[in-house]
Amino acid sequence: MLTFEENISIYFQGDGRQPAAFVEVKIYGKSNSASYEAMTSAITEILHQELDICPSRIYVKYEETPYWGWNGHNF
């Protein structure tokens, strides 16, 4: 699932003039440090190439959950 919000300023270090991104990744279950590192690198590269956002202005937050609900039930 993806959502993008246009015309929203994200202030980083007091500067809202440069583009920035805050990405949340929800994970069903658990992962490991190497997988998170690879995912952060891939997300950063895509946002840099496609949206010209400087990698130093991209934050990625991960959240692991043991339960995920869909279609009236949990996995």
Tab-separated table of C-alpha atoms in Angstrom:
chain	number	residue	atom	x	y	z
A	1	MET	CA	0.000	0.000	0.000
A	2	LEU	CA	1.276	3.440	-0.824
A	3	THR	CA	0.066	6.951	-0.235
A	4	PHE	CA	1.645	10.196	-1.357
A	5	GLU	CA	0.682	13.632	-0.114
A	6	GLU	CA	1.413	16.522	-2.428
A	7	ASN	CA	2.074	20.123	-1.451
A	8	ILE	CA	2.954	19.216	2.139
A	9	SER	CA	6.097	20.729	3.629
A	10	ILE	CA	8.273	18.587	5.843
A	11	TYR	CA	10.552	20.674	7.994
A	12	PHE	CA	13.957	19.123	8.585
A	13	GLN	CA	16.486	21.076	10.643
A	14	GLY	CA	14.175	24.087	10.345
A	15	ASP	CA	14.186	24.014	6.534
A	16	GLY	CA	10.940	23.301	4.677
A	17	ARG	CA	12.150	24.585	1.302
A	18	GLN	CA	13.933	21.404	0.246
A	19	PRO	CA	11.994	18.217	-0.526
A	20	ALA	CA	12.070	15.536	2.162
A	21	ALA	CA	10.421	12.188	2.821
A	22	PHE	CA	9.316	10.210	5.840
A	23	VAL	CA	8.574	6.576	4.978
A	24	GLU	CA	6.852	4.093	7.290
A	25	VAL	CA	7.273	0.384	6.613
A	26	LYS	CA	5.008	-2.036	8.497
A	27	ILE	CA	6.278	-5.609	8.662
A	28	TYR	CA	4.208	-8.664	9.469
A	29	GLY	CA	6.481	-10.714	11.699
A	30	LYS	CA	10.154	-9.962	12.171
A	31	SER	CA	13.166	-9.253	10.015
A	32	ASN	CA	16.888	-8.775	10.503
A	33	SER	CA	19.382	-5.935	10.360
A	34	ALA	CA	20.732	-6.858	6.897
A	35	SER	CA	17.221	-6.895	5.410
A	36	TYR	CA	16.408	-3.503	6.939
A	37	GLU	CA	19.680	-2.109	5.585
A	38	ALA	CA	18.894	-3.391	2.073
A	39	MET	CA	15.317	-2.049	2.205
A	40	THR	CA	16.439	1.383	3.423
A	41	SER	CA	19.011	1.549	0.642
A	42	ALA	CA	16.437	0.571	-2.015
A	43	ILE	CA	13.779	3.006	-0.743
A	44	THR	CA	16.314	5.837	-0.556
A	45	GLU	CA	17.595	5.163	-4.081
A	46	ILE	CA	14.075	5.078	-5.556
A	47	LEU	CA	13.032	8.332	-3.869
A	48	HIS	CA	16.270	9.985	-4.930
A	49	GLN	CA	16.009	8.875	-8.569
A	50	GLU	CA	12.269	9.354	-9.044
A	51	LEU	CA	11.546	12.404	-6.866
A	52	ASP	CA	15.005	13.996	-6.619
A	53	ILE	CA	14.940	13.924	-2.819
A	54	CYS	CA	18.417	14.110	-1.314
A	55	PRO	CA	19.204	10.900	0.626
A	56	SER	CA	20.158	12.969	3.689
A	57	ARG	CA	16.520	14.194	3.789
A	58	ILE	CA	14.904	10.750	3.731
A	59	TYR	CA	13.916	8.927	6.910
A	60	VAL	CA	12.594	5.367	6.996
A	61	LYS	CA	10.768	4.001	10.050
A	62	TYR	CA	10.154	0.269	10.509
A	63	GLU	CA	7.507	-1.345	12.654
A	64	GLU	CA	7.212	-5.090	13.246
A	65	THR	CA	3.902	-6.610	14.270
A	66	PRO	CA	3.006	-10.205	15.153
A	67	TYR	CA	-0.608	-9.640	14.064
A	68	TRP	CA	-2.038	-8.227	10.878
A	69	GLY	CA	-5.766	-8.018	10.256
A	70	TRP	CA	-7.380	-8.334	6.833
A	71	ASN	CA	-10.780	-9.313	5.546
A	72	GLY	CA	-12.244	-9.693	9.038
A	73	HIS	CA	-9.496	-12.019	10.324
A	74	ASN	CA	-5.895	-11.956	11.505
A	75	PHE	CA	-3.003	-13.678	9.793
